[in-house]
Every structure is written in structure tokens, then in C-alpha cells.
XYZ file of C-alpha atoms in Angstrom:
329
model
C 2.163 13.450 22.563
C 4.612 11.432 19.942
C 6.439 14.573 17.686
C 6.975 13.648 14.751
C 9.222 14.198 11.054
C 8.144 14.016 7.716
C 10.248 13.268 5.144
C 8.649 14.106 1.699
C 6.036 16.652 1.077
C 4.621 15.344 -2.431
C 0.923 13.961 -2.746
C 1.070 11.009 -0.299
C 3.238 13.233 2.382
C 0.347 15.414 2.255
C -1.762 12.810 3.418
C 0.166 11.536 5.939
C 1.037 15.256 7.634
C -3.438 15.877 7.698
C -3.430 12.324 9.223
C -0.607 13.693 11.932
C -2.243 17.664 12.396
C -5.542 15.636 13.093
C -4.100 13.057 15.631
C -4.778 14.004 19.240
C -1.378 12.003 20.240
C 0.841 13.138 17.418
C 2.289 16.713 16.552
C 4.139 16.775 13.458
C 7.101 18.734 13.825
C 9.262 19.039 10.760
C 8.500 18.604 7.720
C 11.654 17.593 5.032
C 11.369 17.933 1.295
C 14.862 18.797 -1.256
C 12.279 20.749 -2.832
C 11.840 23.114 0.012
C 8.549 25.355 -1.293
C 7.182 22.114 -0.849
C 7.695 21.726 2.601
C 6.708 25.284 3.528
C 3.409 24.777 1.929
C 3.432 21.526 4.029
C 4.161 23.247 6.816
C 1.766 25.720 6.170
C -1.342 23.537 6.275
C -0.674 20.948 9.132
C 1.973 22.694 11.222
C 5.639 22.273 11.938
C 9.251 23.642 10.461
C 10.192 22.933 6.867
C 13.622 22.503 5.829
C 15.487 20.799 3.115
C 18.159 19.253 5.560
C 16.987 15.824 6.491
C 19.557 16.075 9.890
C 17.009 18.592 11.413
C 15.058 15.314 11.636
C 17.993 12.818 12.039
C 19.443 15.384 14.339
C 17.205 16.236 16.977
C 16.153 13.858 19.869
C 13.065 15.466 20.686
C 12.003 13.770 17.390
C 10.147 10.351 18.582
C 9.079 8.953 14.661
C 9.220 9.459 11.492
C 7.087 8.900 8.709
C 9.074 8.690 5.359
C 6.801 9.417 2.191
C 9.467 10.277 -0.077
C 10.465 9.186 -3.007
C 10.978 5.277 -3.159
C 14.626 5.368 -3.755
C 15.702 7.335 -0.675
C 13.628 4.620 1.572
C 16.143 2.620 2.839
C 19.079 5.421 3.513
C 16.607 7.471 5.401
C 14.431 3.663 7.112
C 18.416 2.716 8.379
C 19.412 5.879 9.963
C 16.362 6.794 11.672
C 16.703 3.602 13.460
C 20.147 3.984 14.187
C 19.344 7.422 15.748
C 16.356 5.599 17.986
C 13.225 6.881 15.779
C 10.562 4.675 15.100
C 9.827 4.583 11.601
C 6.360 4.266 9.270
C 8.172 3.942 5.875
C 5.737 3.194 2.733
C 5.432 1.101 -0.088
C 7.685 -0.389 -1.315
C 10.915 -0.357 0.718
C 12.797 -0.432 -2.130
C 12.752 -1.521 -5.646
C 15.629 -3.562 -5.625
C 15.212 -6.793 -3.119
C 19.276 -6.740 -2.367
C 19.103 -3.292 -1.164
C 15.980 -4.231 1.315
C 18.322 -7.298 2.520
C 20.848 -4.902 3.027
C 18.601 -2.612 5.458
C 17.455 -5.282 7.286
C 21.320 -6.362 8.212
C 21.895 -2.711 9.249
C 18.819 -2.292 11.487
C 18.102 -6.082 12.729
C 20.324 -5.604 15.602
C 18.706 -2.120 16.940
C 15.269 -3.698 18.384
C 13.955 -0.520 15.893
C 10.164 0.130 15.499
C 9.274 -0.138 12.141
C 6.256 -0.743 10.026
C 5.297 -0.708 6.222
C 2.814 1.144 5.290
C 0.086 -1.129 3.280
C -2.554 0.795 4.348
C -5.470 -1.163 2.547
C -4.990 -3.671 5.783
C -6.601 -1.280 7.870
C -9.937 -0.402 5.283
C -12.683 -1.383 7.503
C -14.425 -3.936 4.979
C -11.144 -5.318 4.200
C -9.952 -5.911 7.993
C -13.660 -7.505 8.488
C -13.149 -10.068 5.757
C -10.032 -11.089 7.256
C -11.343 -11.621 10.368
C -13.974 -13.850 9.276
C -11.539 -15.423 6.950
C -9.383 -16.666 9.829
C -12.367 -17.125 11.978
C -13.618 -19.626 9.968
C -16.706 -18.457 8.802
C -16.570 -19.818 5.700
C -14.228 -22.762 6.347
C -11.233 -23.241 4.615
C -10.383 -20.595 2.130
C -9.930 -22.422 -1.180
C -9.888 -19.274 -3.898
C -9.274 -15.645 -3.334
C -9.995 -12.911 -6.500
C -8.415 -9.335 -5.848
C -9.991 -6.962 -8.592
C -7.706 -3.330 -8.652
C -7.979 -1.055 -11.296
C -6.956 2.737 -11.034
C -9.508 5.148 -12.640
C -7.020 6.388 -15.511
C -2.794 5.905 -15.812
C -0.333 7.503 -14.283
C 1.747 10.172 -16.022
C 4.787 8.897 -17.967
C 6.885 10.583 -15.959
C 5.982 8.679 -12.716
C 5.518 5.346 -14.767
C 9.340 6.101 -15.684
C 10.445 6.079 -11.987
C 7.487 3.714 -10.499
C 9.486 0.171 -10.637
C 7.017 -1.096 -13.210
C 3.457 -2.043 -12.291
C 4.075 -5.196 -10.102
C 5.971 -3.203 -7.719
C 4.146 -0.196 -7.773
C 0.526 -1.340 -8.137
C -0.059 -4.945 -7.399
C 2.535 -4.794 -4.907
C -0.681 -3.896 -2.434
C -2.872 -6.726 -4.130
C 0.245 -9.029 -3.142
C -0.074 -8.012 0.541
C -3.525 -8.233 0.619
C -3.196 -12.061 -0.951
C -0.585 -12.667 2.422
C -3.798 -10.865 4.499
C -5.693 -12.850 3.725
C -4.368 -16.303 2.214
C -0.807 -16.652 4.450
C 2.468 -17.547 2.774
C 2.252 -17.127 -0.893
C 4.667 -20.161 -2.616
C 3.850 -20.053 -6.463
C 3.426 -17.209 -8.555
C 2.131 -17.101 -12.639
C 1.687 -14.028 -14.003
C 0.829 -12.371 -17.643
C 0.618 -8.988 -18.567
C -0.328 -6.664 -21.970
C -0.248 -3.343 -23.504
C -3.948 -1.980 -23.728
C -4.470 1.348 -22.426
C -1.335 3.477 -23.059
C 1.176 3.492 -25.188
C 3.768 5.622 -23.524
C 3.763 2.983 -20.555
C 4.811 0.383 -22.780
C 7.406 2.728 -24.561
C 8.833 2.925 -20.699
C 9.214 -0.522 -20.583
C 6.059 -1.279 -18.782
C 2.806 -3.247 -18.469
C -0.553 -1.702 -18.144
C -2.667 -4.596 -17.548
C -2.017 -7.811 -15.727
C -2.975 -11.123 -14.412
C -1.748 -12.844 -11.662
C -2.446 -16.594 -10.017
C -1.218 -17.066 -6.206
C -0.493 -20.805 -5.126
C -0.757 -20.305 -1.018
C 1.425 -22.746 0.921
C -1.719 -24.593 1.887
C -2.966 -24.912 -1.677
C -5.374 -22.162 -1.831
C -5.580 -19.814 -4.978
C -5.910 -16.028 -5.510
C -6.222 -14.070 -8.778
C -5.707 -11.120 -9.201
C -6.667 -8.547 -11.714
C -5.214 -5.017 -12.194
C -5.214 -2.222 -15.373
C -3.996 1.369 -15.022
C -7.622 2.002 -16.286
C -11.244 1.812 -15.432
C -13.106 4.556 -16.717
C -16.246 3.863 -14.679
C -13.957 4.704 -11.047
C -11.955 3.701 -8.796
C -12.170 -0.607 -9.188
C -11.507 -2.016 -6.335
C -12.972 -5.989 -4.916
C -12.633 -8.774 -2.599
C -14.174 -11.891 -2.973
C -12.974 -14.534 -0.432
C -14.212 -18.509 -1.450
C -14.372 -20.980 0.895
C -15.546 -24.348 1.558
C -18.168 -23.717 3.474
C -19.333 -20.188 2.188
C -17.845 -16.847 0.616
C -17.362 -13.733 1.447
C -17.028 -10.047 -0.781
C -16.653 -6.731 -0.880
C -17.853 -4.182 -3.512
C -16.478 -0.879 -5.005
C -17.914 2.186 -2.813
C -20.041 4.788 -3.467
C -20.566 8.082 -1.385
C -23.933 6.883 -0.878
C -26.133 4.098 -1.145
C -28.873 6.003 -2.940
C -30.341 4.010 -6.132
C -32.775 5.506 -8.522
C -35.085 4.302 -11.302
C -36.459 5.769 -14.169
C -37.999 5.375 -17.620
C -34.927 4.152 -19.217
C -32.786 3.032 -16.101
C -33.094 0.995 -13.042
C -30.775 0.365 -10.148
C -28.450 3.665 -11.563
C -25.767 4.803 -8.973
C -23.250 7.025 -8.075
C -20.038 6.720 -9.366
C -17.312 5.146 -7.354
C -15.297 6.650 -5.086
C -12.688 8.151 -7.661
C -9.169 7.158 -6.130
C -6.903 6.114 -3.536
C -7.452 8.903 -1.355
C -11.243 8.930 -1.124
C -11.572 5.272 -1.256
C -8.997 4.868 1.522
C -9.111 7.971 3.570
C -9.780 6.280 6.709
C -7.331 4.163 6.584
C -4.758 6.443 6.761
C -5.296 7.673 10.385
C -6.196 3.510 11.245
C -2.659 3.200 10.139
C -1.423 5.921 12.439
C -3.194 4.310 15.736
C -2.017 1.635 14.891
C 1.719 2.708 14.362
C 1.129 4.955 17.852
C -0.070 2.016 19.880
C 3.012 -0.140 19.136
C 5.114 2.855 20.025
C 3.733 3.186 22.927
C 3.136 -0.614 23.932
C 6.317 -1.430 22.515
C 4.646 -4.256 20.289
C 5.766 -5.044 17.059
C 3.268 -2.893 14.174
C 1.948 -5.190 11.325
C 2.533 -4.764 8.245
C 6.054 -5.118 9.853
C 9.523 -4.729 7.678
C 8.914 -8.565 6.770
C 5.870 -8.061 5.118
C 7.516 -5.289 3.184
C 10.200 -7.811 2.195
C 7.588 -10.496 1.336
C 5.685 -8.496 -1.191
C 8.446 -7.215 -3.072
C 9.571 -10.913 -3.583
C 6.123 -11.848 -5.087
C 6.622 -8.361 -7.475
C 9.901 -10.006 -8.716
C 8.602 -13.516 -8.806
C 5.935 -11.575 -11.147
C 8.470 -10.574 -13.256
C 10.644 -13.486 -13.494
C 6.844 -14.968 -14.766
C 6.377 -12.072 -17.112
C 9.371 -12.068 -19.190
C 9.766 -16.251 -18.928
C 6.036 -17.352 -19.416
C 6.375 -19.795 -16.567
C 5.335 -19.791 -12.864
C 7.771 -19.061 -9.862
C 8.180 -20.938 -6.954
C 9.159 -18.379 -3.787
């Protein structure tokens, strides 16, 4: 039994504590939020001591891991001295927003043999890990194009689009790992971007809809499409090309069930709304995952690298954006 710290009890600490309360290896143990009502109703639900003083975690050895859900900001303060204190860490998306402080992590903690892993959970969605595997298998020969569709159901509030880092790092920034899943080293990056769903996200200095075009190192090509809007669900689809064959994978439903009528055919359910019901499982996958190289002492993937590698695609993004040229990385 790995005991565990949380820090940050917002909406994706909430999912992380259910994945730990649910775990039959993990107890969660304390749960750390500034905002301490948050914690306590943390707490409440899934077990362990709240506090607002993030030594209770730093401080106490009986404290294996940590999973740190907070606020993107505090990342790399809290990654770096978990690590020096001997925790491993599950820290998520993105490290950081700025690439120099993520550098300056990694010089702080590349020396400590620490346990640390990123959490790009969309690598462990069932359908996605499959297509990988048959991607790298072979099974449809080389892969020569990759298209990434991701569209959220409706935009954020302003006040998170404020703080988010902009869309490339907040949003495509798992479309960019997904590219490295599945195509390897990304080398060229061309990206555009527009204003077409809200206007307080461009009055925050922000895209809502985007392009992108992915040069791999071995010539392959990936496009990707995202908006902060799809008003028919949760938009979210693989489809792998290769030389031989292709591979895809479609939005879910909650069932398969199709009906016809008079004036229909082939009508649906609606897609699974958001993040959390489209990637539910994945969340716990993550966990084993993050428990088994604990354990085995094995380095987790995604691993701090990958973390590294997808921010510098975001900024290569960017640099596209606001130049109207591609980016070599």
C-alpha cells in the first residue's frame, strides 16, 4: 500500500483523489489545497487529512508519492521538492508554461534518480494505446499521415482562458503528445489559428480555433484540428495513414444503439460530453501505471522528457502563429 499526497483539490484533483480512494494499492493520505474548504470536502469524499500547509506533505516520510493537480504555476516548486524529499511524483499537464523554468527543474532534480511522470493521460485510452500498438507493429506499414481531430464541447470561462497559457499549451498541448505517440520526434511545426467562437478569448489574448501541420523526423505528417467548440459533444479522432493500410478511431457514445425512423436513419446518442466521461478510464490506467514503476523501479512514460517535448512544440506553435512561418525544433 503506496500513501499518498494531493496537492490541489479543484476539478482535476478530484479526479485524481476517486482514482486513489478506488486503488487497492494506494491510500491517499493528505490532501493540500490554499483554499482549505476545498480540501476538507476532498477529504471528505475519498479519505485522508486536509490542510493548507503543503510541508504536511513535504514533511512527512510516511508519504511515498505525490500527485500534484494544482494550479500550473506552482508545478515545478512543488515537482523539485518532492523529489528532493524522496517522493515520487505524477505531476500534470503542462509542467510549466514557461520552457526556461521546466529546464530549470530538470537541473534541480536530474541528479536525484527521482520518479517522475507527466500526466498525458489520453496515452493510456484503450483505443488510443491499441492504435499505437499497431502503428509500431506495422500493421499498416509505414505511417505516412496522422490527423488528430479535438474539439471541447463549449469554451472555457474567461477567467481560466486568462490563466490557461493560451490554447497551444493548454489544449493541443495533449494533441502534441499524442503526435510523439504515435509519429516519434516531431521536427517542423506550421501552425494558424482564428477568432470564431468567443470573443472574450480573443480579448485575453487568445485563439479559439487552430490548425496545426507536424513534419516527423522521418517525414511523416500529422494535422491537427482543435476549437474550444463543438456543439454536437465532446470531438475527439484518430486516424492513423499508412502505406500499407489505415487505422481510426471515432468519437464515443454510451452505447452503440442506432435507431431509424420516418424522418431519420442511423440517429445516435450524443457523444460522450467531456474529458471526464470520455477519459474516465484512463485515469486509474495512469495510476497502475505510475504504481508499477514505483514499485519496479522503471522509469513511467509519459516521463519528465515528454513533458519537456510537448511544451516545445506549444511554443514552436506560437513562434508559427504570430510569424506565419513554420518552426524547425
Amino acid at each position: 500500500m503506496l500513501r499518498f499526497g494531493l496537492f490541489g483539490a479543484g476539478r482535476i484533483g478530484r479526479v485524481h483523489a476517486a482514482s486513489l480512494a478506488a486503488h487497492p494499492r494506494t491510500e491517499l493520505a493528505v490532501v493540500h489545497d490554499p483554499v482549505e474548504v476545498a480540501a476538507h470536502e476532498i477529504a471528505a469524499l475519498y479519505g485522508g487529512t486536509p490542510t493548507g500547509d503543503a510541508d504536511a506533505i513535504l514533511g512527512d516520510p510516511g508519504i511515498d508519492a505525490v500527485i500534484i493537480a494544482s494550479p500550473t504555476p506552482t508545478h515545478v516548486e512543488l515537482l523539485a521538492a518532492c523529489a528532493q524529499v524522496g517522493k515520487a511524483v505524477l505531476c500534470e499537464k503542462p509542467i510549466d508554461l514557461d520552457l526556461a523554468r521546466v529546464d530549470a527543474c530538470w537541473e534541480d532534480i536530474k541528479g536525484l534518480n527521482a520518479t517522475v511522470m507527466v500526466g498525458f493521460n489520453r496515452r493510456f485510452d484503450p483505443t488510443f494505446a491499441e492504435m499505437r500498438e499497431r502503428v509500431t507493429g506495422g500493421e499498416i506499414g509505414r505511417l505516412e499521415q496522422l490527423l488528430i481531430t479535438s474539439r471541447d464541447p463549449a469554451p472555457a470561462p474567461a477567467a481560466y482562458i486568462a490563466s490557461s497559457g493560451g490554447l497551444f499549451r493548454d489544449m493541443t498541448i495533449h494533441d502534441f503528445d499524442m503526435a510523439r505517440f504515435l509519429l516519434g520526434a516531431v521536427v517542423e511545426v506550421h501552425a494558424v489559428g482564428a477568432n470564431l467562437v468567443a470573443p472574450y478569448i480573443a480579448a485575453a489574448g487568445d485563439i479559439d480555433s487552430a490548425v496545426v501541420v507536424l513534419r516527423s523526423a522521418d517525414g511523416a505528417l500529422a494535422h491537427i484540428t482543435n476549437s474550444r467548440r463543438a456543439v454536437f459533444g465532446y470531438d475527439q479522432r484518430i486516424e492513423a495513414f499508412g502505406s500499407t493500410g489505415m487505422l481510426s478511431a471515432d468519437n464515443q457514445r454510451p452505447t452503440s444503439v442506432r435507431y431509424a425512423t420516418a424522418d431519420r436513419s442511423e440517429a445516435a446518442a450524443p457523444y460522450l460530453n467531456f474529458f471526464r466521461q470520455r477519459y474516465g478510464t484512463t485515469y486509474p490506467a495512469e495510476l497502475d501505471h505510475f504504481l508499477t514503476a514505483i514499485e519496479d523501479g522503471t522509469p513511467p512514460e509519459p516521463s519528465f522528457a515528454d513533458g519537456r517535448a510537448a511544451l516545445v512544440l506549444a511554443d514552436a506553435a506560437n513562434e508559427s502563429l504570430r510569424t506565419g512561418r513554420g518552426v524547425r525544433v
